[in-house]
Short mmCIF file of C-alpha atoms and ligand atoms in Angstrom, two decimals:
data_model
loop_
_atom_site.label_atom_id
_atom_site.label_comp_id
_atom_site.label_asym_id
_atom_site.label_seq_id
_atom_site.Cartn_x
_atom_site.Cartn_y
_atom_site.Cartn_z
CA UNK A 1 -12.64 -11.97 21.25
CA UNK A 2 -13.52 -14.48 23.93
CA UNK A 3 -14.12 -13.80 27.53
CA UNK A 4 -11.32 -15.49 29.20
CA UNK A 5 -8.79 -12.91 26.27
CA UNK A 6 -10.58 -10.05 27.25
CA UNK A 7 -10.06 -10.55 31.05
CA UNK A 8 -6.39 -10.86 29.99
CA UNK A 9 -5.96 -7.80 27.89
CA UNK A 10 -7.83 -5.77 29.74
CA UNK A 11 -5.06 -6.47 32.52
CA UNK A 12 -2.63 -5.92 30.22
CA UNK A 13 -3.75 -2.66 29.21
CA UNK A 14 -4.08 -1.45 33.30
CA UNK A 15 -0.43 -1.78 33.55
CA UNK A 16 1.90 0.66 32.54
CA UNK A 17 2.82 0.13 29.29
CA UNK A 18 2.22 3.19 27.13
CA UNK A 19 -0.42 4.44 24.78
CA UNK A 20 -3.60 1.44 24.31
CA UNK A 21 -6.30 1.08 22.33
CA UNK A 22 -9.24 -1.51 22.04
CA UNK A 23 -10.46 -2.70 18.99
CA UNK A 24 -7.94 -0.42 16.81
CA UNK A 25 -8.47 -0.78 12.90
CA UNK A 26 -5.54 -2.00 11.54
CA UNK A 27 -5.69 -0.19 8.17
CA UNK A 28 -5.40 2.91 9.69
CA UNK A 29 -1.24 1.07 10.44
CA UNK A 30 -0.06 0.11 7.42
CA UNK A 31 0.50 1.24 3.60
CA UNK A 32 -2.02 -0.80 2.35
CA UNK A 33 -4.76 0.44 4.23
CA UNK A 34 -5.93 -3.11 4.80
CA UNK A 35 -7.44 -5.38 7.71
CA UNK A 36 -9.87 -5.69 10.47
CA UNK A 37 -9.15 -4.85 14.02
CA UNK A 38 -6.36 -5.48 16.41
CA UNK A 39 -7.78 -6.69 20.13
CA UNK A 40 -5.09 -4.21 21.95
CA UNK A 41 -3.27 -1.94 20.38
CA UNK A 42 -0.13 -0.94 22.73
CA UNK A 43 2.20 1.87 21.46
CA UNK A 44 5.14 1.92 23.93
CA UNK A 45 7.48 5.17 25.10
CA UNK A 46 9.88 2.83 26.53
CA UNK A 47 12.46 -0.62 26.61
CA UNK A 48 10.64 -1.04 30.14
CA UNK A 49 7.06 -0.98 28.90
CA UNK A 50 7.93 -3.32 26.09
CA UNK A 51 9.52 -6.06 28.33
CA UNK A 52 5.88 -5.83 30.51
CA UNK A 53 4.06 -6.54 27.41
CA UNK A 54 6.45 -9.46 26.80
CA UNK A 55 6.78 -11.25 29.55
CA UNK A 56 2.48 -10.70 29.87
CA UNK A 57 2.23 -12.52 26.76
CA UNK A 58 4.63 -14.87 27.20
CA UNK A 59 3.13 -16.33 30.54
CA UNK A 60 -0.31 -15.73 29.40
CA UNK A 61 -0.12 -17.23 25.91
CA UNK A 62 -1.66 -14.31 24.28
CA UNK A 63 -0.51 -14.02 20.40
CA UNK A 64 1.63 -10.80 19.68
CA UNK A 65 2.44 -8.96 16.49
CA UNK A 66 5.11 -5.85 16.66
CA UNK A 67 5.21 -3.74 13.77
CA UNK A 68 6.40 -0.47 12.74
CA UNK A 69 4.91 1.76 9.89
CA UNK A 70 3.15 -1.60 8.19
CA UNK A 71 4.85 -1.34 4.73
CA UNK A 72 5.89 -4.77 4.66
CA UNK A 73 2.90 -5.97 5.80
CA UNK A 74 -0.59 -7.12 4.64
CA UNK A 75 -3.25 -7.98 7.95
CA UNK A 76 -5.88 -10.11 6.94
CA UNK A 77 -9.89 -8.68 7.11
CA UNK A 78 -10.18 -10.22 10.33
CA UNK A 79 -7.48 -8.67 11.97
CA UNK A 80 -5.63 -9.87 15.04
CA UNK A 81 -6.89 -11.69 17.99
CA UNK A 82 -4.49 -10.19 20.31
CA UNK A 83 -1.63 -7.76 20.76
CA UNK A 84 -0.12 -5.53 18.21
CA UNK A 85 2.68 -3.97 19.40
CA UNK A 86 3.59 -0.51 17.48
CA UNK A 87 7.26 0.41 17.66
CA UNK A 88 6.91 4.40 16.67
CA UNK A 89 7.44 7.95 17.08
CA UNK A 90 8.07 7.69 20.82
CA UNK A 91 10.92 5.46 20.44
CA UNK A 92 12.48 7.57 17.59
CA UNK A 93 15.72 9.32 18.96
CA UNK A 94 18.47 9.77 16.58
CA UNK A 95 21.93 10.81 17.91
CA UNK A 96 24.82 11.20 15.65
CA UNK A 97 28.25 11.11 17.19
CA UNK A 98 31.28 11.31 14.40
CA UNK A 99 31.06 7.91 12.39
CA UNK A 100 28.58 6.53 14.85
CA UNK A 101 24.73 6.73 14.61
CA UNK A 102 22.26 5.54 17.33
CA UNK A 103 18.61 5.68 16.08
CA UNK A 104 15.63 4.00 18.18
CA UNK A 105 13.45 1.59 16.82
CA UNK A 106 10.67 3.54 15.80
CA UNK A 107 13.21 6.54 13.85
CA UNK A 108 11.65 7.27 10.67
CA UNK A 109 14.23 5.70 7.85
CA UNK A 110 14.01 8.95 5.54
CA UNK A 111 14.86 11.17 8.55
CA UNK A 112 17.62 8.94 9.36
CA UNK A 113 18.75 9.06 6.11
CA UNK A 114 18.28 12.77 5.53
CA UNK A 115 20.31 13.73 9.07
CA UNK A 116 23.18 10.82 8.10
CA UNK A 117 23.44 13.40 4.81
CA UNK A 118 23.20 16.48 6.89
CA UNK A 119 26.34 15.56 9.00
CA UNK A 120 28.03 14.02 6.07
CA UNK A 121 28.17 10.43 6.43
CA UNK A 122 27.37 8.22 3.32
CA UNK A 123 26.05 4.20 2.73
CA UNK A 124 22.54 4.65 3.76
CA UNK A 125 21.62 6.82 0.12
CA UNK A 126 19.81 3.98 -1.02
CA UNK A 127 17.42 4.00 1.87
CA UNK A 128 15.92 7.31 1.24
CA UNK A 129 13.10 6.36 -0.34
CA UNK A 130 11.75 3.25 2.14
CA UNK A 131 8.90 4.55 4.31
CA UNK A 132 9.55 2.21 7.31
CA UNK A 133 10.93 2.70 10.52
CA UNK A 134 14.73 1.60 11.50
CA UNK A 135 13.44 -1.31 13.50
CA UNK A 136 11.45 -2.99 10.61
CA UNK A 137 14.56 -1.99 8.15
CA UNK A 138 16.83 -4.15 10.44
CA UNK A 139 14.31 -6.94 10.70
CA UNK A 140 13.95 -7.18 6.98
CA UNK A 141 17.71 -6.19 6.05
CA UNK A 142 16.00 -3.40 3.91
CA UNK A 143 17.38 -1.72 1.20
CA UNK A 144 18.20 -0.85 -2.82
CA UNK A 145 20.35 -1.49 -4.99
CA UNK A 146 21.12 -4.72 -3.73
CA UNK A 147 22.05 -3.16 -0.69
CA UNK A 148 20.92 -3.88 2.82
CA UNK A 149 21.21 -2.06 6.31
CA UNK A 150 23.28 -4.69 7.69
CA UNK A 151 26.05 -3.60 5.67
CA UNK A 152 26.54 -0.61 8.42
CA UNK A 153 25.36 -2.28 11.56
CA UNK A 154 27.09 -2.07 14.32
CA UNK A 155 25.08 -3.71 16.83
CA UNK A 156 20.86 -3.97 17.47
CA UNK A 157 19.37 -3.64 20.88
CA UNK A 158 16.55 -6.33 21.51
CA UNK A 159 14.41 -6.84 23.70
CA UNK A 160 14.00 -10.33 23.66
CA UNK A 161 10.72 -12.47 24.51
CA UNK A 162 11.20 -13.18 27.84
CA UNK A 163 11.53 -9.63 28.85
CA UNK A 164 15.69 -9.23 28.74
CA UNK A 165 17.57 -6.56 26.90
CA UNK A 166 20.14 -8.14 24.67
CA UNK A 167 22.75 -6.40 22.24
CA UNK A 168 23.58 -8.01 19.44
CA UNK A 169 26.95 -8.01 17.36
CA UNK A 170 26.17 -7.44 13.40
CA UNK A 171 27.71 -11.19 12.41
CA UNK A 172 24.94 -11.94 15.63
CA UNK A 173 22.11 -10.90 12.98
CA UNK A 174 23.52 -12.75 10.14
CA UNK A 175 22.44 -10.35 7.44
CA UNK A 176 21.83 -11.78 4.23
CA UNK A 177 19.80 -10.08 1.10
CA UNK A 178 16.07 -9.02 2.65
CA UNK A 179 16.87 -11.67 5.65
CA UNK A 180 18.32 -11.20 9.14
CA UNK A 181 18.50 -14.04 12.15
CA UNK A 182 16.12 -11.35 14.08
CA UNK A 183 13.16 -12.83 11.33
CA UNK A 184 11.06 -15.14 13.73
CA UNK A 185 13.32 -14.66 16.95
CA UNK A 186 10.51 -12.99 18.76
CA UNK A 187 13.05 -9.87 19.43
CA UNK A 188 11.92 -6.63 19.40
CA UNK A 189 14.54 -3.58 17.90
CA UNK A 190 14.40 -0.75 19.96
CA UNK A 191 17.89 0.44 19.30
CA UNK A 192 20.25 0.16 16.09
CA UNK A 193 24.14 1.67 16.44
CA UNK A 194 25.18 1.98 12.42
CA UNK A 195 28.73 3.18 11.35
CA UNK A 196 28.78 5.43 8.56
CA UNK A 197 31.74 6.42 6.48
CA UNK A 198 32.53 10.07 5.69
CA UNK A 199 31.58 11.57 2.59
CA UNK A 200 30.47 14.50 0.63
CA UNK A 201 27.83 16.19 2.15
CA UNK A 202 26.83 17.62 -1.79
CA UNK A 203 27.35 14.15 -3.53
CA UNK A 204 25.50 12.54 -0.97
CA UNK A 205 22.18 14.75 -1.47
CA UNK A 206 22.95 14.15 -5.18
CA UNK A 207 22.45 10.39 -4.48
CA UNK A 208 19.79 10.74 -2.73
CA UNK A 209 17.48 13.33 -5.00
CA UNK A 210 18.32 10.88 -7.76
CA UNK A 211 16.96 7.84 -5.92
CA UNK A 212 13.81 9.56 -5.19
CA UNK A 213 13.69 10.66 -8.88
CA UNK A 214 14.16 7.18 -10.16
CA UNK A 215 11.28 5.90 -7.17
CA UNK A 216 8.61 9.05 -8.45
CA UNK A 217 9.09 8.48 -12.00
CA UNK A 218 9.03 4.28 -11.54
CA UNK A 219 6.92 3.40 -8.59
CA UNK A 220 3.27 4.59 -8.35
CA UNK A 221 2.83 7.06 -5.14
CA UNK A 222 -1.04 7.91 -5.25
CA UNK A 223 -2.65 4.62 -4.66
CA UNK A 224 -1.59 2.43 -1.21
CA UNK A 225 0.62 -0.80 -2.06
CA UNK A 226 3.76 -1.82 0.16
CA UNK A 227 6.15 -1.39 -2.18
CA UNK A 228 7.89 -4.47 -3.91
CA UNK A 229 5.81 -7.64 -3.08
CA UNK A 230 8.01 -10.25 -4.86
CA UNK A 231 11.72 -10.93 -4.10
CA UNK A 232 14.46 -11.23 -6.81
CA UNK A 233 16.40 -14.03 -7.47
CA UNK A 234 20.57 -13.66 -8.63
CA UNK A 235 19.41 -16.61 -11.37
CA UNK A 236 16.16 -14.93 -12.38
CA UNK A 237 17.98 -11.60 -12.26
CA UNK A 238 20.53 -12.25 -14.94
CA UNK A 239 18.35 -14.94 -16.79
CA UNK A 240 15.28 -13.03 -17.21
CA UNK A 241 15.17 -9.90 -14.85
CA UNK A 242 13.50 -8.45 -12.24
CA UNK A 243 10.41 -9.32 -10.73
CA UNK A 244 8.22 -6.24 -12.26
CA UNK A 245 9.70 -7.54 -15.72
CA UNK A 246 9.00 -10.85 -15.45
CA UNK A 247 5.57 -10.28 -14.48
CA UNK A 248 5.25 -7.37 -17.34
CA UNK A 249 6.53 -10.48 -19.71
CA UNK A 250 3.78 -12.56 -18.16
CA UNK A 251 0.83 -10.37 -19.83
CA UNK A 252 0.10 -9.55 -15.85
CA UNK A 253 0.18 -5.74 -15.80
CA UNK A 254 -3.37 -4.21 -14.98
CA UNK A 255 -4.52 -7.64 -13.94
CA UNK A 256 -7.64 -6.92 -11.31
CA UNK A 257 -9.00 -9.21 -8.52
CA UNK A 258 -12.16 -7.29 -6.62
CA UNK A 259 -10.17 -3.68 -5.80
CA UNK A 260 -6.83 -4.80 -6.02
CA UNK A 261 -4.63 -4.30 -9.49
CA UNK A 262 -1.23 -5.28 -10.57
CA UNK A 263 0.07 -1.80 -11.03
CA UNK A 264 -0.18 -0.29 -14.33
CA UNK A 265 3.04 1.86 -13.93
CA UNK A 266 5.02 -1.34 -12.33
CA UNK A 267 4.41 -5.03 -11.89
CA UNK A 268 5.68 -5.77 -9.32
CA UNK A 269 3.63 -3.67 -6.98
CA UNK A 270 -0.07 -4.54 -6.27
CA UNK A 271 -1.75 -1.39 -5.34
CA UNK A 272 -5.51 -0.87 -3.79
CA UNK A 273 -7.90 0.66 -5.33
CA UNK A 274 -9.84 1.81 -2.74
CA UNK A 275 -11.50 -0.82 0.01
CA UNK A 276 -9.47 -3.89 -1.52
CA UNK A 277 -9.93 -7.33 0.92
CA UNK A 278 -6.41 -9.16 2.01
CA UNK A 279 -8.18 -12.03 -0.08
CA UNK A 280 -8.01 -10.00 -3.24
CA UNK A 281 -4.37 -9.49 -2.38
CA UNK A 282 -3.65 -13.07 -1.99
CA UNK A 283 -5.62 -13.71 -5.01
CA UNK A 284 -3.94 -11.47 -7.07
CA UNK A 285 -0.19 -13.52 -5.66
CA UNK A 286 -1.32 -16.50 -6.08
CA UNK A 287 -2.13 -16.10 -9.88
CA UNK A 288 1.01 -13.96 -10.44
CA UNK A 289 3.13 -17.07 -9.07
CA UNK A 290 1.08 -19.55 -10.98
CA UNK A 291 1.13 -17.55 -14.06
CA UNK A 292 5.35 -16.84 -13.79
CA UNK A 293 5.77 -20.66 -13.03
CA UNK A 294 3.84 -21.76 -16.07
CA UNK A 295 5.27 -19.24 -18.52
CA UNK A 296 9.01 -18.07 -17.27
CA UNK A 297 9.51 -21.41 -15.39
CA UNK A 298 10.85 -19.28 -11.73
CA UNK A 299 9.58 -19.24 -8.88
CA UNK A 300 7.67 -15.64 -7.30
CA UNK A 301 8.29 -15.81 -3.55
CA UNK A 302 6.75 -12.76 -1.68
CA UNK A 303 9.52 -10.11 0.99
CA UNK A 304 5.66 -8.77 1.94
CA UNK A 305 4.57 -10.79 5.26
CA UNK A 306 1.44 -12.03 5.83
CA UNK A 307 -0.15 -11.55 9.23
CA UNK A 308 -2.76 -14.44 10.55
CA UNK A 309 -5.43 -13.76 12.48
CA UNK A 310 -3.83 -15.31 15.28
CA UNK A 311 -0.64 -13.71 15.34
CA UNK A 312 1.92 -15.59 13.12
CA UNK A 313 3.79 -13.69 10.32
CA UNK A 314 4.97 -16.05 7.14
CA UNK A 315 5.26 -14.94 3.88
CA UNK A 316 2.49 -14.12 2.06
CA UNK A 317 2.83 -16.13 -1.30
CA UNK A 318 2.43 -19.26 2.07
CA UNK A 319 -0.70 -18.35 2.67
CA UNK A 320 -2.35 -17.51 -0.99
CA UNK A 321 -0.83 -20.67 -2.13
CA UNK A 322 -3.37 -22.14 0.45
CA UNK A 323 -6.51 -20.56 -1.56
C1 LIG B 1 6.48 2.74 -1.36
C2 LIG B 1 7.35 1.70 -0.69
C3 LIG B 1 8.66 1.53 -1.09
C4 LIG B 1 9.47 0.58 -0.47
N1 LIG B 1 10.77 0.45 -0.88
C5 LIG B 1 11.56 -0.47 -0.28
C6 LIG B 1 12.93 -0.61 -0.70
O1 LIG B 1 13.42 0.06 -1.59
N2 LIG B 1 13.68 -1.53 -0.07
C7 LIG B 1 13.18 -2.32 0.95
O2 LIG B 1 13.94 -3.12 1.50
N3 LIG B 1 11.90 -2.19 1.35
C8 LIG B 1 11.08 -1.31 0.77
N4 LIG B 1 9.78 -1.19 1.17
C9 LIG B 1 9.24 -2.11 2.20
C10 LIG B 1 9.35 -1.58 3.64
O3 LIG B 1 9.28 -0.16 3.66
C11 LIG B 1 10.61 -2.02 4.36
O4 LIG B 1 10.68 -3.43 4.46
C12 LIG B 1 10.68 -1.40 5.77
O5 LIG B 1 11.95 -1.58 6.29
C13 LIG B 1 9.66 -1.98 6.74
O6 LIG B 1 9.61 -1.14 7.87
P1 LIG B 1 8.27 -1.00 8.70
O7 LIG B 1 8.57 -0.18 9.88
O8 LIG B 1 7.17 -0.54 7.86
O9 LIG B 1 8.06 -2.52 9.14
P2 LIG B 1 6.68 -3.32 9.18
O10 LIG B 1 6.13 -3.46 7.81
O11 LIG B 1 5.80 -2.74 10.21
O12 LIG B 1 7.22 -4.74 9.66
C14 LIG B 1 8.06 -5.50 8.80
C15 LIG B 1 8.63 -6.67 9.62
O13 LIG B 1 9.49 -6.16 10.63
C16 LIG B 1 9.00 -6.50 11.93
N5 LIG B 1 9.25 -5.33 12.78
C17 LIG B 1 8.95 -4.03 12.54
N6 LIG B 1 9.45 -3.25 13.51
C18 LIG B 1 10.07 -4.06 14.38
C19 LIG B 1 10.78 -3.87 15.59
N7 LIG B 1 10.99 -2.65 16.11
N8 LIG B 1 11.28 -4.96 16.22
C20 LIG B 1 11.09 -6.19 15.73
N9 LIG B 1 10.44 -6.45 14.58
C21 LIG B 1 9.94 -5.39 13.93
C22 LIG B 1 7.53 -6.85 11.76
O14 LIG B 1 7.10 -7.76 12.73
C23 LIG B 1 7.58 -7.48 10.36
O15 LIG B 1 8.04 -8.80 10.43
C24 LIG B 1 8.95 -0.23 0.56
C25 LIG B 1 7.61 -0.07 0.96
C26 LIG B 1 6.82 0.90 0.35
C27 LIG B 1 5.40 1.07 0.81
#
């Protein structure tokens, strides 16, 4: 970090503006377990403390990543030269109010989905088994089964980058399959107001145990990975499958690059082994992609986001296709 950034964060970090830390290892904050160090690591209680952070940044052209748990996310060995911004535990309230729930950013998505069941409202069963937080769900339109959280959104409190609270109307987010308008706004979630139908409270645990069946006996749980790294396609779908088959059909499964494998139990996770670099990650895409291309004739683009050193998210097959 340079001089002149220090100054600046160490500023930043005198104000009040929750929980900071210097220096913070990023693979302690995400499900790979991957990437260097963040410059300042802010974890804020509250709307207030986020709009200080972004209206610091935004007048003092400091680069800014907000994240949640880090499963969609792979930081590069470097890390960040800048902010990260951790949406958490201490914005994690969950009220539930007949149809209506209001979770903060940070709520855990299986303890959302686990009190939705407890109080008998259905539609968010196929979320059970995704480790984020609500805030990332939104941003990605997360889900299964071709499902996405849109589908019950009422409206998303942002704060948006120059400082203001905003609510936004679900068409507002323009939720389409793993995409939402929120995707490169700059907007932070700190505050998501679903509907939920009623339903049976026994039928709806039934759901749910089966999902997490079908995720233990598919997905592999031991080693870190962040869950499906390529998107499906309708055409590829009903041509020739799912991502994890095509790549199976590709001869990929197993494939190694330094300590990161195509997993053995399903292709379309890339799991570490144990002190895998975000280059052996990107490796390992770009080869998948070229491989699919050549041989199944689709195209393998990544829902996992790749984080640059200096702050930008894109997707990550963008930046292995620059290796
Ligand atoms: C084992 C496993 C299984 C998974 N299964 C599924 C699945 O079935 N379906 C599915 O859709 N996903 C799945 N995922 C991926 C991931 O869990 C989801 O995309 C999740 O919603 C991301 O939440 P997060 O808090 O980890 O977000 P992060 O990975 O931290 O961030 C993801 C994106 O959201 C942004 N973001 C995060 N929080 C906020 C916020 N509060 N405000 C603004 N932007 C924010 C980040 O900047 C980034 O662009 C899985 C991951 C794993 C590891």
């Amino acid at each position: 970090m340079n001089n002149q950034l220090q100054k600046k964060l160490e500023k930043l970090a005198s104000q009040d503006v929750g929980q900071v830390a210097f220096s913070e290892p990023l693979s302690q904050h995400n499900s790979w377990k991957i990437g260097g160090a963040a410059d300042l690591f802010i974890e804020p209680d509250n709307f207030k403390q986020i709009a200080t952070v972004l209206r610091f940044v935004s007048v003092n052209q400091i680069p800014l990543v907000v994240i949640g748990q880090g499963t969609n996310l792979l930081f590069d060995d470097a890390g960040v030269r800048g902010v990260v911004l951790k949406i958490g535990e201490k914005m994690a309230d969950i009220q539930i109010s007949a149809n209506t729930i209001v979770a903060g950013g940070g709520a855990w998505v299986p303890q959302l989905t686990r009190m939705a069941m407890q109080a008998g409202l259905s539609g968010l069963e196929h979320c059970i088994g995704i480790p984020g937080t609500v805030g990332g769900l939104v941003m990605m339109n997360g889900g299964s089964q071709r499902k996405g959280i849109g589908e019950n959104v009422v409206t998303v409190t942002v704060v948006n980058n120059a400082g203001i609270t905003q609510q936004l109307s679900q068409s507002e987010c323009d939720f389409s399959y793993r995409h939402s308008a929120l995707q490169g706004s700059g907007c932070i979630v700190t505050r998501v107001e679903l509907n939920c139908p009623a339903g049976d409270v026994k039928k709806i645990r039934r759901d749910m145990l089966a999902d997490l069946r079908n995720r233990r006996h598919k997905f592999p749980r031991k080693q870190p990975n962040c869950g499906s790294v390529f998107l499906s396609t309708t055409a590829m779908h009903t041509t020739v499958g799912p991502p994890g088959k095509v790549i199976e059909d590709a001869g990929l499964k197993g494939l190694r690059v330094g300590n990161a494998e195509i997993s053995q139990q399903h292709a379309n996770f890339i799991v570490n082994l144990g002190g895998a670099s975000s280059k052996d990650i990107l490796i390992l895409i770009k080869h998948v992609r070229q491989k699919v291309r050549k041989h199944i004739g689709f195209e393998l683009d990544c829902e996992v986001r790749y984080v640059q050193p200096d702050g930008i998210l894109v997707p990550a097959h963008i930046q292995a296709d620059k290796l």
